[in-house]
PDB file of C-alpha atoms in Angstrom:
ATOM      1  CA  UNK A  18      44.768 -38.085  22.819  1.00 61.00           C
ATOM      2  CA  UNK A  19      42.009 -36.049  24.210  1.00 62.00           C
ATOM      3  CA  UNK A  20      41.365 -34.222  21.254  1.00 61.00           C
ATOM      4  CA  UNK A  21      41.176 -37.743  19.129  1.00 57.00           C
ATOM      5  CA  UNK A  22      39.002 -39.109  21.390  1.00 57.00           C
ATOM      6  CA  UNK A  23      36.484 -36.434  21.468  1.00 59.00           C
ATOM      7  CA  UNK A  24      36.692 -36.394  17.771  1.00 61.00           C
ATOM      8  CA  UNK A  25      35.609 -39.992  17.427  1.00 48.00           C
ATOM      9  CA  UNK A  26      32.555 -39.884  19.661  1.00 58.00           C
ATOM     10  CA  UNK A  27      31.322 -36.716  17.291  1.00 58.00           C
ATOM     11  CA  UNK A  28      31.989 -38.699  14.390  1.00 49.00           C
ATOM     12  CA  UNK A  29      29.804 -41.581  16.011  1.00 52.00           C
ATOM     13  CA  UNK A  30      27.215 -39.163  17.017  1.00 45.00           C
ATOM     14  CA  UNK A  31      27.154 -37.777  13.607  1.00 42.00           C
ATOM     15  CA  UNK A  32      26.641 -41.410  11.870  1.00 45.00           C
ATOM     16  CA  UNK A  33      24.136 -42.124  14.181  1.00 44.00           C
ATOM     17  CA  UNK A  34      21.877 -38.526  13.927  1.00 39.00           C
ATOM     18  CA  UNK A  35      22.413 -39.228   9.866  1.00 41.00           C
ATOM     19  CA  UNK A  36      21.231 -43.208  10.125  1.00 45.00           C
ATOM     20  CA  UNK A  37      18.144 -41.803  12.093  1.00 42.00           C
ATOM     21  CA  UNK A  38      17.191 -38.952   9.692  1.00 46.00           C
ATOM     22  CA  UNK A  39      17.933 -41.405   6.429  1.00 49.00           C
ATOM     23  CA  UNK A  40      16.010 -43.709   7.799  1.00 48.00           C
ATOM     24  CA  UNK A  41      12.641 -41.201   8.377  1.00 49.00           C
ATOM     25  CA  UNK A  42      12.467 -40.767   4.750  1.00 63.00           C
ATOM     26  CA  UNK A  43      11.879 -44.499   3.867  1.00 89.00           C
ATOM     27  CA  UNK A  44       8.962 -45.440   1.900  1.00 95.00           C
ATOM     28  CA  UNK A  45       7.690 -48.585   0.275  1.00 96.00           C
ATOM     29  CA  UNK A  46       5.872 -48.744  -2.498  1.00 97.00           C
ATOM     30  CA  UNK A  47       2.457 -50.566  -1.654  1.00 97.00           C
ATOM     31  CA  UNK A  48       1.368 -53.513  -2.867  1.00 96.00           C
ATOM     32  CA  UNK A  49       0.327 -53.868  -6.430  1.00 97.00           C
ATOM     33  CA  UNK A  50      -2.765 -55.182  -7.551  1.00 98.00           C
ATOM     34  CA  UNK A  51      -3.570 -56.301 -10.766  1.00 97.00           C
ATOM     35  CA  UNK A  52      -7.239 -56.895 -12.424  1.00 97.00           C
ATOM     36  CA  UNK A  53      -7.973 -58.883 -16.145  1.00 96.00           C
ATOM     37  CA  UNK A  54     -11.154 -57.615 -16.901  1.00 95.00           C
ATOM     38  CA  UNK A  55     -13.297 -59.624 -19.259  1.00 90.00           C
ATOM     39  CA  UNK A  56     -13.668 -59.969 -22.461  1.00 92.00           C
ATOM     40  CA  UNK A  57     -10.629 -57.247 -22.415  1.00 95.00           C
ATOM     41  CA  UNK A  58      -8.598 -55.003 -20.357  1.00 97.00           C
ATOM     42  CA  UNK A  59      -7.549 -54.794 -16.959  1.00 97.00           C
ATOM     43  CA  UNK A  60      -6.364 -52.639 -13.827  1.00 98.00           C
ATOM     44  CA  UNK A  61      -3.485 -52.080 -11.950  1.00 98.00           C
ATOM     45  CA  UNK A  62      -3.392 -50.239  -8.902  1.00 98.00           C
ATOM     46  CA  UNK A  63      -2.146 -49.489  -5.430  1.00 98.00           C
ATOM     47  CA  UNK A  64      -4.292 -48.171  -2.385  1.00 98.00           C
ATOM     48  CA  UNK A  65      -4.632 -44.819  -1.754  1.00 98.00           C
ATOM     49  CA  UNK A  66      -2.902 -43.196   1.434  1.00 97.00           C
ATOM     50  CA  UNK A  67      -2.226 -39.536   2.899  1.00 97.00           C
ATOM     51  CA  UNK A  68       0.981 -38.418   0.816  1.00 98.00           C
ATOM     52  CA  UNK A  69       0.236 -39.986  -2.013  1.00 98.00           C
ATOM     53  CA  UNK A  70      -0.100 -37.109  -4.879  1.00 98.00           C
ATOM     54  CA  UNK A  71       0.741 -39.287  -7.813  1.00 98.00           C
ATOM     55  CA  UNK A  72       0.775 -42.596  -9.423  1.00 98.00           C
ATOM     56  CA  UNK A  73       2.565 -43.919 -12.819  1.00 98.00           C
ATOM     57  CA  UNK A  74       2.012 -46.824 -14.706  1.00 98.00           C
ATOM     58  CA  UNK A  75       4.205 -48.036 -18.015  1.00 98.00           C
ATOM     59  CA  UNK A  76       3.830 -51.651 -19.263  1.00 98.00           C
ATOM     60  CA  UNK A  77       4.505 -53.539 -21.865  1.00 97.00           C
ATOM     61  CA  UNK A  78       2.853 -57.382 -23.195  1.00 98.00           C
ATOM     62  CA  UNK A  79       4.314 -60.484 -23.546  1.00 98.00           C
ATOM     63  CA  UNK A  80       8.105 -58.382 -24.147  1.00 96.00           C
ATOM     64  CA  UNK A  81      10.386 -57.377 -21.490  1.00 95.00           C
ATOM     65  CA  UNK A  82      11.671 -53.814 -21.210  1.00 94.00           C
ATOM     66  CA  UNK A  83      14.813 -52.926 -22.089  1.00 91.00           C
ATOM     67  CA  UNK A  84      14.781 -49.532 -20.306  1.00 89.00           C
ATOM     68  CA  UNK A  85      12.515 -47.211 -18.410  1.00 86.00           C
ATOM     69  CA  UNK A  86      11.515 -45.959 -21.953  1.00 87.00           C
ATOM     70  CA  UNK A  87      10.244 -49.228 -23.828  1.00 92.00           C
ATOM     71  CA  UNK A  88       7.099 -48.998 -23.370  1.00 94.00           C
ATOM     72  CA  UNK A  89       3.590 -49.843 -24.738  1.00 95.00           C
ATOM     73  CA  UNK A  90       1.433 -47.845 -22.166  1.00 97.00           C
ATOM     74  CA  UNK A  91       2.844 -44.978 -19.815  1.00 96.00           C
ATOM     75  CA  UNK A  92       0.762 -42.675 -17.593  1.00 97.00           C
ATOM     76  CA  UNK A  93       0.537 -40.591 -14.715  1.00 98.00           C
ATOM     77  CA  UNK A  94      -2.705 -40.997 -12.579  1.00 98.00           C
ATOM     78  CA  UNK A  95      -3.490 -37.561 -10.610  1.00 98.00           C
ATOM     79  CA  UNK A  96      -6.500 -38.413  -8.650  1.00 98.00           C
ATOM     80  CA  UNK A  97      -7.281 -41.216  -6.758  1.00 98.00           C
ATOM     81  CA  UNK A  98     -10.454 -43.092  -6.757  1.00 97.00           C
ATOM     82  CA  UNK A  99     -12.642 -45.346  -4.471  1.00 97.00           C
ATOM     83  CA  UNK A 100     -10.064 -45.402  -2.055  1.00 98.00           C
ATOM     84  CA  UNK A 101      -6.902 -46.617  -4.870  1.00 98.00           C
ATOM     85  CA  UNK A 102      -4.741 -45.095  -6.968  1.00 98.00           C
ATOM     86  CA  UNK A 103      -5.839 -47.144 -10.890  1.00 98.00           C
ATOM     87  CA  UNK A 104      -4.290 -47.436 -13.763  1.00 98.00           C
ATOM     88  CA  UNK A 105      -7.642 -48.643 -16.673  1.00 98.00           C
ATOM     89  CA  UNK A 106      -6.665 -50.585 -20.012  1.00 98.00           C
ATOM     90  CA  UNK A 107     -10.033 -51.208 -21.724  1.00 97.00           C
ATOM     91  CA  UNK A 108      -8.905 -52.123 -25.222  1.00 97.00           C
ATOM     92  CA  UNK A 109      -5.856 -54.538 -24.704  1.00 97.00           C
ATOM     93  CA  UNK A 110      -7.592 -58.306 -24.539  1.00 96.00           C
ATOM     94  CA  UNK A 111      -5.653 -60.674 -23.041  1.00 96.00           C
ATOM     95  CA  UNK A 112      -5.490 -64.437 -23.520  1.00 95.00           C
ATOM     96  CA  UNK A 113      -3.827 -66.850 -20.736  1.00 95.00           C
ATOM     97  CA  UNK A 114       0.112 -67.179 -21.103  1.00 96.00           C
ATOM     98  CA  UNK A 115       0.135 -63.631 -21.842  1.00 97.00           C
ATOM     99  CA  UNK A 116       2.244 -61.979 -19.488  1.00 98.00           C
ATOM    100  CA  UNK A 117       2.082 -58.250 -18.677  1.00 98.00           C
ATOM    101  CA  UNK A 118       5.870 -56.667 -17.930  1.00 98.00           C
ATOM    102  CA  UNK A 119       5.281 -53.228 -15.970  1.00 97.00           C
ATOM    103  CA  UNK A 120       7.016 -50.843 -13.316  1.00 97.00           C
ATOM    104  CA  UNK A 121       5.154 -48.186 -11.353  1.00 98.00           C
ATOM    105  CA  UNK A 122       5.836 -44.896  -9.652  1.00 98.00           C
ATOM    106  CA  UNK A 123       4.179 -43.315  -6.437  1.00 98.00           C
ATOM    107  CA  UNK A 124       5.004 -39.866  -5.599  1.00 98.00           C
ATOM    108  CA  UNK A 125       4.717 -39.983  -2.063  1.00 98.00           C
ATOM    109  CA  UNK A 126       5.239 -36.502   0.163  1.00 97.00           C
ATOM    110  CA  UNK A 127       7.028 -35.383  -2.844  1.00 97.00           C
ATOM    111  CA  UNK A 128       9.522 -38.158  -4.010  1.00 97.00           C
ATOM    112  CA  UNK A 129       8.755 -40.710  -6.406  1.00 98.00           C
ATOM    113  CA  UNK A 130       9.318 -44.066  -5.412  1.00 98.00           C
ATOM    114  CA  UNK A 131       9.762 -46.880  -7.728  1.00 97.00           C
ATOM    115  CA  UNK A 132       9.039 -51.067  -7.939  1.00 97.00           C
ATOM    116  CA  UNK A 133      10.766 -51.751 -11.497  1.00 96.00           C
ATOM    117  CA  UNK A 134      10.783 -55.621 -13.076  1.00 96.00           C
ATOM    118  CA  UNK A 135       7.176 -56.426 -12.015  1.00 97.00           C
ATOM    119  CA  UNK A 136       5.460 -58.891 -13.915  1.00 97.00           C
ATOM    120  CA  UNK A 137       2.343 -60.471 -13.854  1.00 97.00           C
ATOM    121  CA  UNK A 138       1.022 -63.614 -16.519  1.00 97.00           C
ATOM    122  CA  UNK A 139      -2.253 -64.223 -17.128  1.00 95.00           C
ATOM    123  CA  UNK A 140      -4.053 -68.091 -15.965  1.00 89.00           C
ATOM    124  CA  UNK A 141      -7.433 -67.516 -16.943  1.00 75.00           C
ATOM    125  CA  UNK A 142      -9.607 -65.072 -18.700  1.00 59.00           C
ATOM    126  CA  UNK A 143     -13.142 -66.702 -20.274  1.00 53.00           C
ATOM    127  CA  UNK A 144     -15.126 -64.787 -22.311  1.00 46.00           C
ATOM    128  CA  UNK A 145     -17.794 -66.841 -21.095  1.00 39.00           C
ATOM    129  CA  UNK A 146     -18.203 -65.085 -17.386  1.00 36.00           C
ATOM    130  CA  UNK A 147     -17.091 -61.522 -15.917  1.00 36.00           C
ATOM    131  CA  UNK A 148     -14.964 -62.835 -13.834  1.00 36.00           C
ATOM    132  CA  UNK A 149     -12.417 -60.960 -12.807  1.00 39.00           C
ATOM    133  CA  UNK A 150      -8.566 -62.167 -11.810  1.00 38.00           C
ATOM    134  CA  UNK A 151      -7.188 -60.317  -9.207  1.00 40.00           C
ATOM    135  CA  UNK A 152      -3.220 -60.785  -8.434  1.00 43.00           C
ATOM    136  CA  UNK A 153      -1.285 -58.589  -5.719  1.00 44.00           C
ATOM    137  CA  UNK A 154       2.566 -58.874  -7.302  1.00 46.00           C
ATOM    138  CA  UNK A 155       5.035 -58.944  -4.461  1.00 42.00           C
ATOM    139  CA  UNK A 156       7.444 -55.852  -4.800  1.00 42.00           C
ATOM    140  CA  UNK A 157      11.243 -55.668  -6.392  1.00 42.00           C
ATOM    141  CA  UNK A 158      13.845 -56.005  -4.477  1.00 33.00           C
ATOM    142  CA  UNK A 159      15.171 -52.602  -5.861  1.00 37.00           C
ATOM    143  CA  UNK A 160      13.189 -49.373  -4.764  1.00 38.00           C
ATOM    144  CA  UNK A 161      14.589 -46.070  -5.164  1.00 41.00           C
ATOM    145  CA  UNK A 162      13.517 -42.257  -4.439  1.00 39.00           C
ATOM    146  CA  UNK A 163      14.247 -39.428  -6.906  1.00 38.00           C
ATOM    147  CA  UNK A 164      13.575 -35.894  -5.704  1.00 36.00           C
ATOM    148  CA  UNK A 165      11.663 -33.944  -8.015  1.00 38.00           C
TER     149      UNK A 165
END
């Protein structure tokens, strides 16, 4: 019974040591911002922070993707600038009702970490001013990490 006993409370203490070091490696992928620049293009970015070595941007407008590789715009930003990690578009114009489907990436300390299903539609974009729309998207409920 001993012997049972003592084997239970190791068990225990290993489910507890493994919760504890699982639990170190969490990350969240920061908040997204995205910019409609006028007449045409926009930004979407995330702020920079120490780990960070890496962020990835693929979108798609006004059409859903089907999988990680239906895309109209995929890329991998290396360097981070004025203190955030930016994805530029300065071709695509967008018109109000358009709605730009996207999922990021941020290699953080080595592991990519993802917010897939993000989505952002655009209200307002005059010609008339440079104004400039500015949405933070609230993140996916499903985040993973994939060691590279």
């Amino acid at each position: 019974m001993r012997a049972a006993t003592s084997q239970v409370k190791q068990l225990i203490l290993l489910f507890i040591v493994c919760g504890a070091l699982g639990g170190s490696h969490a990350y969240d992928v920061p908040k997204v911002t995205v910019k409609v620049n006028s007449p045409k293009g926009f930004e979407v970015s995330v702020p920079d922070e120490q780990g960070i070595s890496l962020f990835a941007f693929h979108g798609k407008l006004n059409a859903e993707m089907e999988d990680l590789s239906d895309q109209t715009w995929a890329t991998d930003i290396v360097t981070a600038r004025n203190g955030r990690w930016t994805y530029i578009n300065r071709l695509q114009k967008l018109q109000p009702g358009d709605i730009l489907y996207y999922w990021v990436t941020v290699r953080y300390n080595g592991l990519d970490y993802h917010a897939y299903n993000q989505s952002y539609q655009i209200h307002n974009c005059s010609p008339l001013t440079n104004d400039r729309i500015t949405m933070t998207t609230s993140l996916p409920t499903t985040m993973e990490a994939i060691n590279q």
